[in-house]
mmCIF file of C-alpha atoms in Angstrom:
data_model
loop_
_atom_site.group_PDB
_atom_site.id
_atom_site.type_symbol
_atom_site.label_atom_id
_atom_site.label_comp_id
_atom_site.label_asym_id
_atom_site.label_seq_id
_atom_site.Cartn_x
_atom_site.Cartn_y
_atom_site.Cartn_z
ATOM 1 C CA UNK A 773 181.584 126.424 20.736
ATOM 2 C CA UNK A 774 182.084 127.224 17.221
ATOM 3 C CA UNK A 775 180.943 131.452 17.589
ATOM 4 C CA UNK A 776 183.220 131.282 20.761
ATOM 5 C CA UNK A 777 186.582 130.040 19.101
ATOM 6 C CA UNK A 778 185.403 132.457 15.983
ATOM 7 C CA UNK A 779 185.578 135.454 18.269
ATOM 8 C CA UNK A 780 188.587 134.870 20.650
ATOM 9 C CA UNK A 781 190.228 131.839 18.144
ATOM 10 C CA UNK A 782 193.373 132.818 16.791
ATOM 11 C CA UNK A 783 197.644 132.318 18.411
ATOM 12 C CA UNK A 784 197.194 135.862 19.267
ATOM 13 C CA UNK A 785 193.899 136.948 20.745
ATOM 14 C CA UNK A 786 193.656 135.284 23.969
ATOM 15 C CA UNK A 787 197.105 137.263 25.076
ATOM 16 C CA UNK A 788 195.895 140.717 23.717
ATOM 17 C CA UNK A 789 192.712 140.103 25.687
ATOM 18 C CA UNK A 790 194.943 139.337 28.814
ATOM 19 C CA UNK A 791 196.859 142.261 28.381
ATOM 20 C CA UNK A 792 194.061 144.711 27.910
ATOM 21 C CA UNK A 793 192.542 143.133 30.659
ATOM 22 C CA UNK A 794 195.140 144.705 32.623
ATOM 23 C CA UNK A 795 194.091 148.229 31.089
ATOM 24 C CA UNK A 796 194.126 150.854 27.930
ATOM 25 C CA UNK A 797 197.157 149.819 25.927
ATOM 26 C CA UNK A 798 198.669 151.782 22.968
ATOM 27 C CA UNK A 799 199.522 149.241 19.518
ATOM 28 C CA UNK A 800 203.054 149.416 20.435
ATOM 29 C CA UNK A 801 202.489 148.166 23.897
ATOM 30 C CA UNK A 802 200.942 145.318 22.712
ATOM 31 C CA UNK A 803 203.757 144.855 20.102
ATOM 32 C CA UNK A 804 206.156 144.853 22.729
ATOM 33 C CA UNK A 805 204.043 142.158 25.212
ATOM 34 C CA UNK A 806 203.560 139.566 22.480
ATOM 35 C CA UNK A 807 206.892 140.274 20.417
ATOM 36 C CA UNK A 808 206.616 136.949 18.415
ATOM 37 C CA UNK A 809 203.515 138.153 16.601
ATOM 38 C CA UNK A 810 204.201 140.387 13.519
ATOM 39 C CA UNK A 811 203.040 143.986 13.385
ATOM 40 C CA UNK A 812 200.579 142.905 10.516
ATOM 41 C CA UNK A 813 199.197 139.767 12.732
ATOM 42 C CA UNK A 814 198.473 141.840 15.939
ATOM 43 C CA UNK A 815 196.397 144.425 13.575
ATOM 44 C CA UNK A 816 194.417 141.714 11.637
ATOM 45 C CA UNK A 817 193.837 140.158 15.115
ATOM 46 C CA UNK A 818 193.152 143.797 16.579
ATOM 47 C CA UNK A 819 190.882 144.807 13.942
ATOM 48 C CA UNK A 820 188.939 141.163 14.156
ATOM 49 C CA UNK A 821 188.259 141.439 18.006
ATOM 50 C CA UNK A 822 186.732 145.102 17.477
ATOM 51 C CA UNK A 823 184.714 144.313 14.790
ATOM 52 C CA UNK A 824 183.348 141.295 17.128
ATOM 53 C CA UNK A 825 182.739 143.725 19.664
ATOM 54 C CA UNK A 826 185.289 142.170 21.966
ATOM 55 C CA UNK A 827 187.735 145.307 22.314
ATOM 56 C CA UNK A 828 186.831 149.465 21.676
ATOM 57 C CA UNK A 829 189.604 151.243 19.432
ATOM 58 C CA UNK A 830 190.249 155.060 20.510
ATOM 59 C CA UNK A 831 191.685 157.102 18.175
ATOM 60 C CA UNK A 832 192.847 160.573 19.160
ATOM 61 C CA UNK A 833 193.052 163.286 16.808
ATOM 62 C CA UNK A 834 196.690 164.582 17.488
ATOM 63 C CA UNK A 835 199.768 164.415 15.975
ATOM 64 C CA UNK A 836 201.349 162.296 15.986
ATOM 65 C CA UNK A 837 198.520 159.975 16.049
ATOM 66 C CA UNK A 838 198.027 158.209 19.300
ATOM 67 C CA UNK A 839 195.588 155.016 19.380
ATOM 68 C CA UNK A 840 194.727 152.986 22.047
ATOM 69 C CA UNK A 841 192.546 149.962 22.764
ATOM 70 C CA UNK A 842 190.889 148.651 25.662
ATOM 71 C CA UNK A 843 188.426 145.829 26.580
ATOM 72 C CA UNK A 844 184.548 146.704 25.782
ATOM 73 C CA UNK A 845 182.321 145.966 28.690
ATOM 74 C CA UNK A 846 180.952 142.997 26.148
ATOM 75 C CA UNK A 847 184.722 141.669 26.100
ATOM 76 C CA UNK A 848 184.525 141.720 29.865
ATOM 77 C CA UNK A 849 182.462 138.471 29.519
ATOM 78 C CA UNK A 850 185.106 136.696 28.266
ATOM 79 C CA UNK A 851 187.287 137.334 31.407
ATOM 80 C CA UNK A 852 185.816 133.985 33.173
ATOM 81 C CA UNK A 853 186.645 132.388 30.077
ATOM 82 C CA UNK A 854 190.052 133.220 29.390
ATOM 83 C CA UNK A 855 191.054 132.994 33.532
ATOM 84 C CA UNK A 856 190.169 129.264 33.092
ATOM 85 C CA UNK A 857 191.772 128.380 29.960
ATOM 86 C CA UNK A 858 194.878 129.840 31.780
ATOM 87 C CA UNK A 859 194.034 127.584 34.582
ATOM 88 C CA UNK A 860 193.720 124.672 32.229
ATOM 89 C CA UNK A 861 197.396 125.243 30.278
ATOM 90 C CA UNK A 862 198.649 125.952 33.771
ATOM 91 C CA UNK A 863 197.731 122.696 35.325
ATOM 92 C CA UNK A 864 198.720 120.967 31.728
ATOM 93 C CA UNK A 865 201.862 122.437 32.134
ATOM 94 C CA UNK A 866 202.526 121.572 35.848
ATOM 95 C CA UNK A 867 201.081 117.645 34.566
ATOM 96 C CA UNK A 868 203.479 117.404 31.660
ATOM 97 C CA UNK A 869 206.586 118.914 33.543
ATOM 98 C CA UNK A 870 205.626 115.960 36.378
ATOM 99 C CA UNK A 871 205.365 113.136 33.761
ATOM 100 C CA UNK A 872 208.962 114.314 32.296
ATOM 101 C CA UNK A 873 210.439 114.454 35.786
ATOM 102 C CA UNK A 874 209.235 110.372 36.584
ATOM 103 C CA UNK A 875 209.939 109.319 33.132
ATOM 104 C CA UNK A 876 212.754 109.036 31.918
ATOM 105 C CA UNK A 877 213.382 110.060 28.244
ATOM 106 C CA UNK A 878 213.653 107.625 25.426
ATOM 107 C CA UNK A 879 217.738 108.551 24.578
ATOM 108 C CA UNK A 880 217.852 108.556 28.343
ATOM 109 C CA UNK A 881 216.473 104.436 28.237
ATOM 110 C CA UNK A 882 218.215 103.596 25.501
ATOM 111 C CA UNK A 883 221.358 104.979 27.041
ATOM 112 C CA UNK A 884 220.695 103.051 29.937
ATOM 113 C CA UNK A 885 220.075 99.885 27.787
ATOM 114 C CA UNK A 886 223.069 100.301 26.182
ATOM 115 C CA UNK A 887 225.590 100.401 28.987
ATOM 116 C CA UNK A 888 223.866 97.204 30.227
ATOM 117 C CA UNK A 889 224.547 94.966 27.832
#
């Protein structure tokens, strides 16, 4: 477990593996899919996943310089992987907006406590 969360660990690196599971994607792309992480964060997180072997950088020689990264057929294992941790925060999600919808909240109670007495 401890390897696993090494390689694909991190706020940012599950959603640039989603996103170049879709495809090639240029650094900007990315930068505009996850725009809460900071230019320097998606690069440290880029650089990490290709060192791991997770992702393939291409670099093209032109000007200006165009780069784009995509998943490496290692990185495809992780697809099962990622699919159900989605799952998981989906049906946390769905669990957690139920509970909220039969409970009510605690200024909600105490509101209702209030106007009782």
């Amino acid at each position: 477990m401890g390897v696993t969360l090494s390689v694909i660990g991190g706020l940012w690196k599950p959603l640039i593996l989603f996103h170049l599971f879709a495809g090639k994607k240029r650094f900007m792309e990315l930068s505009r899919a996850i725009p809460n992480a900071t230019q320097r964060m998606l690069t440290l997180q880029l650089r990490e996943l290709e060192a791991d072997g997770v992702i393939v950088r291409h670099a093209y020689p032109q000007i200006p310089p165009r780069v784009e990264y995509e998943i490496s057929p290692f990185g495809q294992s992780l697809s099962p992987i990622l699919l159900s941790l989605r799952r998981w925060g989906q049906h946390y999600e769905d669990s957690i907006e139920g509970t909220a919808l039969q409970q009510p909240t605690r200024d909600a109670q105490r509101s209702n406590a209030c106007s009782h007495t």
